[in-house]
Amino acid sequence: MKWPNHGGQPEAIKQLLCMNDEKQLLDFSANLNPLGPPTWLEEALTNSYETIRRYPDPAYSTSSAMVADHEEIEPDKVSLTNGGAEAIFLVAKYFEQGKALIVHPTFLEYERACKHYHIDVEDIFYEQANDFKLPVETILAKLKNKNVLFLCRPNNPSGTVIPEEDIKVLLEEGKKTGTYVVVDEAFVDFLPASIPGLTSWLAAYPNLILLRSLTKMYTIPGLRIGYIMADTAIINVLKEEQIPWSINALVNAIVPKLLEDSRFVEQTRDWLQEQSNYIYRTLKQLNFYFSDSNVNFYLLRDNIQPKRTEALFYFLVENGILTRHTHNFKGLRGEFLRTAIRSKEENEQLLAALQKWREMS
Ligand SMILES: Cc1ncc(COP(=O)(O)O)c(C=O)c1O
């Protein structure tokens, strides 16, 4: 079967499985915040309509300053991007024809971006049997001669968070070997306040590059907004490389409002904590494996029948639930299903279907 490359494509899956178009599928395959977009956004976009008549400020000064303020860093350490995806490709361009390390399973676009810019990639793998622990010693041994290490924290698809001490060791070694550490923090806003992002480390580590996206938290994949935070010298080069007016006027107008809405982020974290507790408690009772995730998705597998993941995928589809296959995440071989955390009612439907699967098995 030709599986789609990304989640969030129920129509493509229906076509692949020759399913009736009318059949409704609850989409647990995408990892967007089900609480969003914030209710005020539609009106704010309508009110910003006039901005589309003009070219946006090419430096995006107001929204960049707002991001810098929000992150408590200097404005010249920030560059806005057309979503997290552009941030990944811009950074890859910076290391064009260099050598990189990528730790799998992880977001597919690092590899694609590296290929695009003729970067020679060496693959490393999280320790699956050890709850996707980062193989720090293996990485340290390979940093020499590498220009860049790509990490995703929290990681997509496992939702796991690399401990701060591991990142620190890698950054220290990277300083010696001349290796940059790119940390994609696209899901960092979902983390509890007790697990902060790495922005405050930029001052001590000029070899640290952070990638952000507003897509996931605010449920705005169609608007396209993200940013890069790094040392000024890197940011200046990246800005030179960026396509002019890469960020559209509408989203540029609403960035400040998004960042001001801390209540929305707090509400999301409260919902996530409540629903994660409920889901993981039930999955444990039903004897399913779930990765030690701190965000709005996790890897799922049946502990009793770990080899029947594909059968489980089809069973869930038959029961109106779409999860994300993991065939194209290196190292996972399709053995898990990436499953989003959704609204209480939707999560109840998922758990009821898993209970039914358990009763049949
Ligand atoms: C880890 C990670 N980084 C970046 C992105 C890209 O985000 P955006 O839609 O803002 O380009 C995604 C999207 O799935 C992602 O999972």
Coordinates of C-alpha atoms and ligand atoms in Angstrom, one line a residue:
M1 CA 0.0 0.0 0.0
K2 CA 1.2 3.5 -0.8
W3 CA 0.9 5.2 2.6
P4 CA 0.6 9.0 2.6
N5 CA 3.8 10.8 3.8
H6 CA 2.1 12.9 6.5
G7 CA -0.8 12.6 8.9
G8 CA -4.1 14.5 8.6
Q9 CA -5.1 13.1 5.3
P10 CA -8.4 11.1 5.9
E11 CA -9.5 11.6 2.3
A12 CA -6.3 10.0 1.0
I13 CA -6.7 7.0 3.3
K14 CA -10.3 6.5 2.4
Q15 CA -9.3 6.5 -1.3
L16 CA -6.5 4.0 -0.6
L17 CA -8.8 1.7 1.3
C18 CA -11.6 2.1 -1.3
M19 CA -13.9 3.3 1.4
N20 CA -17.3 5.0 1.0
D21 CA -16.8 8.8 0.7
E22 CA -19.6 9.3 3.2
K23 CA -17.9 7.4 6.0
Q24 CA -16.8 9.8 8.7
L25 CA -13.3 9.3 10.2
L26 CA -12.3 10.9 13.5
D27 CA -8.8 12.2 12.7
F28 CA -6.3 11.1 15.3
S29 CA -3.5 11.1 12.7
A30 CA -2.7 14.9 12.7
N31 CA -1.1 16.4 15.7
L32 CA -2.8 19.8 15.8
N33 CA -4.4 21.3 18.9
P34 CA -8.1 20.3 18.9
L35 CA -9.0 23.4 21.0
G36 CA -7.9 25.8 18.2
P37 CA -7.9 28.0 16.3
P38 CA -8.6 30.5 19.1
T39 CA -12.2 31.9 18.7
W40 CA -11.1 35.5 18.1
L41 CA -8.9 34.6 15.1
E42 CA -11.6 34.7 12.4
E43 CA -12.6 38.2 13.2
A44 CA -8.9 39.3 13.6
L45 CA -8.2 38.0 10.1
T46 CA -11.2 39.7 8.7
N47 CA -10.2 42.9 10.3
S48 CA -6.7 42.5 8.8
Y49 CA -8.1 42.2 5.3
E50 CA -6.8 45.6 4.3
T51 CA -3.2 44.5 4.9
I52 CA -3.3 42.3 1.7
R53 CA -3.4 45.4 -0.5
R54 CA 0.2 46.2 0.5
Y55 CA 3.5 44.4 0.5
P56 CA 4.3 43.5 4.1
D57 CA 7.3 45.2 5.8
P58 CA 10.1 42.9 4.4
A59 CA 11.8 42.9 7.8
Y60 CA 8.6 42.1 9.6
S61 CA 9.9 44.4 12.3
T62 CA 6.8 44.6 14.5
S63 CA 6.1 40.9 14.7
S64 CA 9.8 40.0 15.0
A65 CA 10.2 42.4 17.9
M66 CA 7.1 40.9 19.5
V67 CA 8.5 37.4 19.1
A68 CA 11.9 38.6 20.6
D69 CA 10.0 40.2 23.5
H70 CA 7.9 37.1 24.1
E71 CA 11.1 34.9 24.1
E72 CA 13.1 37.4 26.1
I73 CA 16.0 37.6 23.5
E74 CA 17.5 40.3 21.3
P75 CA 15.5 41.0 18.1
D76 CA 18.5 40.3 16.0
K77 CA 18.5 36.7 17.1
V78 CA 15.1 36.0 15.6
S79 CA 13.9 35.5 12.0
L80 CA 10.3 34.7 11.1
T81 CA 9.6 31.9 8.6
N82 CA 6.8 30.5 6.5
G83 CA 6.0 27.8 9.1
G84 CA 8.4 25.4 10.7
A85 CA 8.9 23.8 7.4
E86 CA 10.6 26.9 5.9
A87 CA 12.7 27.1 9.1
I88 CA 14.0 23.6 8.5
F89 CA 14.8 24.2 4.8
L90 CA 16.5 27.5 5.5
V91 CA 18.7 26.0 8.2
A92 CA 19.6 23.0 5.9
K93 CA 20.6 25.5 3.2
Y94 CA 23.0 27.0 5.8
F95 CA 24.8 23.6 5.9
E96 CA 24.6 23.0 2.2
Q97 CA 27.0 20.2 1.1
G98 CA 28.0 19.6 4.6
K99 CA 27.7 16.6 6.9
A100 CA 24.8 16.0 9.3
L101 CA 23.5 13.5 11.9
I102 CA 19.8 12.8 12.2
V103 CA 18.3 10.8 15.1
H104 CA 15.4 8.6 14.0
P105 CA 12.5 8.1 14.3
T106 CA 11.8 11.8 13.8
F107 CA 10.1 14.3 11.6
L108 CA 10.7 13.4 8.0
E109 CA 11.5 16.9 6.7
Y110 CA 15.0 17.1 8.1
E111 CA 16.1 14.3 5.9
R112 CA 14.3 15.7 2.9
A113 CA 15.8 19.2 3.4
C114 CA 19.3 17.7 3.8
K115 CA 18.8 15.7 0.6
H116 CA 17.7 18.9 -1.2
Y117 CA 20.8 20.7 -0.1
H118 CA 23.2 17.8 -0.8
I119 CA 24.0 17.3 2.8
D120 CA 25.6 13.9 3.6
V121 CA 23.5 12.4 6.4
E122 CA 24.4 9.7 8.9
D123 CA 21.4 8.1 10.6
I124 CA 21.3 7.3 14.3
F125 CA 18.4 5.7 16.2
Y126 CA 16.7 6.4 19.5
E127 CA 16.8 3.4 21.8
Q128 CA 13.3 2.0 21.2
A129 CA 13.5 -0.6 23.9
N130 CA 14.5 2.1 26.3
D131 CA 11.5 4.3 25.8
F132 CA 13.2 6.2 22.9
K133 CA 16.2 7.3 24.9
L134 CA 18.7 9.5 23.1
P135 CA 21.9 7.5 22.4
V136 CA 24.2 10.3 23.7
E137 CA 27.4 8.3 23.7
T138 CA 26.9 7.2 20.1
I139 CA 26.3 10.7 19.0
L140 CA 29.3 12.1 20.9
A141 CA 31.5 9.6 19.1
K142 CA 30.2 10.8 15.7
L143 CA 30.1 14.6 16.2
K144 CA 33.6 15.1 14.9
N145 CA 33.5 16.0 11.2
K146 CA 29.8 16.7 11.4
N147 CA 28.6 20.3 10.7
V148 CA 25.1 19.8 12.2
L149 CA 23.0 17.5 14.4
F150 CA 19.2 17.6 14.0
L151 CA 17.1 17.0 17.1
C152 CA 13.4 17.3 17.6
R153 CA 12.4 18.2 21.2
P154 CA 9.6 17.2 22.0
N155 CA 10.2 14.5 19.3
N156 CA 7.7 13.8 16.6
P157 CA 6.5 10.9 16.5
S158 CA 7.2 9.7 20.1
G159 CA 6.4 12.9 22.0
T160 CA 9.4 12.3 24.2
V161 CA 11.6 15.1 25.5
I162 CA 15.4 14.8 25.5
P163 CA 16.7 15.6 29.0
E164 CA 18.4 19.0 29.4
E165 CA 21.7 17.3 30.6
D166 CA 21.9 15.3 27.3
I167 CA 21.5 18.4 25.2
K168 CA 24.1 20.2 27.3
V169 CA 26.7 17.5 26.8
L170 CA 26.1 17.6 23.0
L171 CA 26.3 21.4 22.8
E172 CA 29.6 21.4 24.8
E173 CA 31.1 18.8 22.6
G174 CA 29.7 20.6 19.5
K175 CA 31.6 23.7 20.6
K176 CA 34.8 21.7 20.4
T177 CA 34.1 19.9 17.2
G178 CA 32.5 22.9 15.4
T179 CA 29.1 21.2 15.2
Y180 CA 25.8 23.1 15.4
V181 CA 22.9 21.5 17.2
V182 CA 19.5 22.3 15.6
V183 CA 16.6 21.7 18.0
D184 CA 13.2 21.7 16.4
E185 CA 10.8 22.9 19.2
A186 CA 7.6 22.9 17.1
F187 CA 5.7 21.3 20.0
V188 CA 7.4 23.0 22.9
D189 CA 4.3 25.1 23.8
F190 CA 2.4 21.9 24.8
L191 CA 4.9 21.1 27.5
P192 CA 4.1 21.8 31.1
A193 CA 5.9 24.8 32.5
S194 CA 8.2 22.5 34.4
I195 CA 9.9 21.5 31.1
P196 CA 10.9 24.8 29.5
G197 CA 12.3 25.2 25.9
L198 CA 15.9 26.1 25.3
T199 CA 15.7 29.8 24.4
S200 CA 17.6 30.9 27.4
W201 CA 20.6 28.7 26.3
L202 CA 21.2 30.7 23.2
A203 CA 23.4 33.2 25.0
A204 CA 25.8 30.5 26.2
Y205 CA 25.7 28.4 23.1
P206 CA 26.3 30.1 19.7
N207 CA 26.2 26.6 18.1
L208 CA 22.5 26.2 19.1
I209 CA 19.8 26.9 16.5
L210 CA 16.1 26.7 17.6
L211 CA 13.2 26.2 15.2
R212 CA 9.6 27.1 16.2
S213 CA 6.2 26.8 14.6
L214 CA 2.9 28.4 15.7
T215 CA 1.0 25.9 13.6
K216 CA 0.5 23.1 16.1
M217 CA -0.5 25.1 19.2
Y218 CA -2.9 27.5 17.4
T219 CA -4.2 25.0 14.8
I220 CA -3.3 27.2 11.8
P221 CA -1.5 25.0 9.3
G222 CA -3.0 27.0 6.5
L223 CA -1.6 30.3 7.7
R224 CA 2.1 29.3 7.7
I225 CA 4.1 30.9 10.5
G226 CA 7.2 29.9 12.5
Y227 CA 10.6 31.3 13.5
I228 CA 14.2 30.6 14.0
M229 CA 16.2 31.7 17.0
A230 CA 20.0 31.6 16.8
D231 CA 23.2 33.7 17.1
T232 CA 23.0 37.0 15.2
A233 CA 25.7 36.0 12.7
I234 CA 23.6 32.9 11.6
I235 CA 20.3 34.8 11.6
N236 CA 21.9 37.5 9.3
V237 CA 22.9 34.8 6.8
L238 CA 19.5 33.1 6.9
K239 CA 17.8 36.3 6.2
E240 CA 19.9 36.9 3.2
E241 CA 18.9 33.5 1.9
Q242 CA 15.2 33.8 2.6
I243 CA 12.7 34.4 -0.3
P244 CA 11.4 38.0 0.0
W245 CA 8.0 38.4 1.6
S246 CA 8.0 34.8 2.6
I247 CA 5.5 35.5 5.4
N248 CA 2.1 36.9 4.2
A249 CA 0.6 40.1 5.4
L250 CA -2.4 38.5 7.1
V251 CA -0.4 36.2 9.4
N252 CA 2.1 39.0 10.0
A253 CA -0.7 41.1 11.3
I254 CA -1.9 38.5 13.8
V255 CA 1.4 37.2 15.2
P256 CA 1.3 39.8 18.1
K257 CA -2.2 38.8 19.0
L258 CA -1.4 35.0 18.9
L259 CA 1.6 35.6 21.2
E260 CA -0.5 37.7 23.6
D261 CA -3.0 35.0 24.1
S262 CA -1.3 33.1 26.9
R263 CA -4.7 32.1 28.3
F264 CA -5.3 29.9 25.2
V265 CA -1.9 28.1 25.8
E266 CA -2.8 27.6 29.5
Q267 CA -6.2 26.2 28.6
T268 CA -4.6 23.9 26.1
R269 CA -2.1 22.6 28.7
D270 CA -4.9 22.0 31.2
W271 CA -6.9 20.1 28.7
L272 CA -3.8 18.1 27.7
Q273 CA -2.9 17.2 31.2
E274 CA -6.5 16.0 32.0
Q275 CA -6.9 14.0 28.8
S276 CA -3.4 12.5 28.9
N277 CA -4.0 11.3 32.5
Y278 CA -7.3 9.7 31.5
I279 CA -6.0 8.1 28.3
Y280 CA -2.7 6.7 29.7
R281 CA -4.5 5.3 32.7
T282 CA -7.0 3.5 30.5
L283 CA -4.3 2.3 28.0
K284 CA -2.4 0.8 30.9
Q285 CA -5.5 -1.1 32.1
L286 CA -6.1 -2.4 28.5
N287 CA -2.4 -3.4 28.2
F288 CA -1.3 -1.2 25.4
Y289 CA 2.2 0.3 25.1
F290 CA 2.3 4.1 24.9
S291 CA 5.5 6.2 24.5
D292 CA 6.5 8.4 27.4
S293 CA 5.1 11.5 25.7
N294 CA 4.7 15.0 27.2
V295 CA 2.7 16.4 24.3
N296 CA -0.5 16.0 22.3
F297 CA 0.4 12.7 20.6
Y298 CA 2.1 9.4 21.5
L299 CA 3.1 6.1 19.9
L300 CA 0.6 3.3 20.5
R301 CA 1.1 -0.5 20.2
D302 CA -0.7 -3.5 21.5
N303 CA 1.5 -5.1 24.2
I304 CA -0.2 -8.5 23.8
Q305 CA -0.1 -8.6 19.9
P306 CA 2.8 -6.2 19.1
K307 CA 3.1 -7.6 15.5
R308 CA -0.6 -6.9 14.7
T309 CA -0.2 -3.1 14.4
E310 CA -1.5 -3.0 10.8
A311 CA -4.5 -5.1 11.7
L312 CA -5.1 -2.7 14.6
F313 CA -4.9 0.3 12.2
Y314 CA -7.6 -1.3 9.9
F315 CA -9.7 -2.2 12.8
L316 CA -9.7 1.4 14.1
V317 CA -10.5 2.7 10.6
E318 CA -13.5 0.3 10.5
N319 CA -14.5 1.8 13.8
G320 CA -14.3 5.3 12.4
I321 CA -10.9 6.2 13.8
L322 CA -7.9 7.3 11.8
T323 CA -4.4 7.0 13.4
R324 CA -1.1 7.8 11.8
H325 CA 0.8 4.8 10.3
T326 CA 4.6 4.8 11.0
H327 CA 5.9 3.0 7.9
N328 CA 7.8 6.0 6.8
F329 CA 9.4 6.9 10.2
K330 CA 12.9 5.3 10.0
G331 CA 13.4 2.6 12.6
L332 CA 9.7 2.1 13.4
R333 CA 8.8 -0.2 10.5
G334 CA 5.2 0.5 11.0
E335 CA 5.2 -1.2 14.3
F336 CA 3.4 1.7 16.1
L337 CA 0.5 4.0 15.5
R338 CA 1.0 7.7 16.2
T339 CA -2.1 8.7 17.9
A340 CA -3.2 12.3 18.7
I341 CA -4.9 13.4 21.9
R342 CA -8.3 14.9 21.0
S343 CA -11.4 16.1 22.7
K344 CA -12.8 14.1 25.7
E345 CA -15.6 12.7 23.5
E346 CA -13.3 11.6 20.7
N347 CA -10.8 10.1 23.1
E348 CA -13.6 8.1 24.7
Q349 CA -14.5 6.8 21.2
L350 CA -10.9 5.7 20.6
L351 CA -10.7 4.0 24.0
A352 CA -14.0 2.2 23.4
A353 CA -12.7 0.9 20.1
L354 CA -9.4 -0.3 21.8
Q355 CA -11.5 -2.0 24.4
K356 CA -13.5 -3.7 21.7
W357 CA -10.2 -4.8 20.0
R358 CA -9.0 -6.2 23.3
E359 CA -12.2 -8.1 23.9
M360 CA -11.9 -9.7 20.4
S361 CA -8.2 -10.7 20.9
Ligands
LIG1 C1 8.5 18.5 14.4 C2 7.8 19.3 13.4 N1 8.5 20.4 13.0 C3 8.0 21.2 12.1 C4 6.8 21.0 11.5 C5 6.3 21.8 10.4 O1 5.4 22.8 10.9 P1 4.7 23.9 10.0 O2 3.4 23.4 9.6 O3 4.7 25.1 10.8 O4 5.6 24.0 8.8 C6 6.1 19.8 11.8 C7 4.8 19.5 11.2 O5 4.3 18.4 11.3 C8 6.6 19.0 12.8 O6 6.0 17.9 13.2

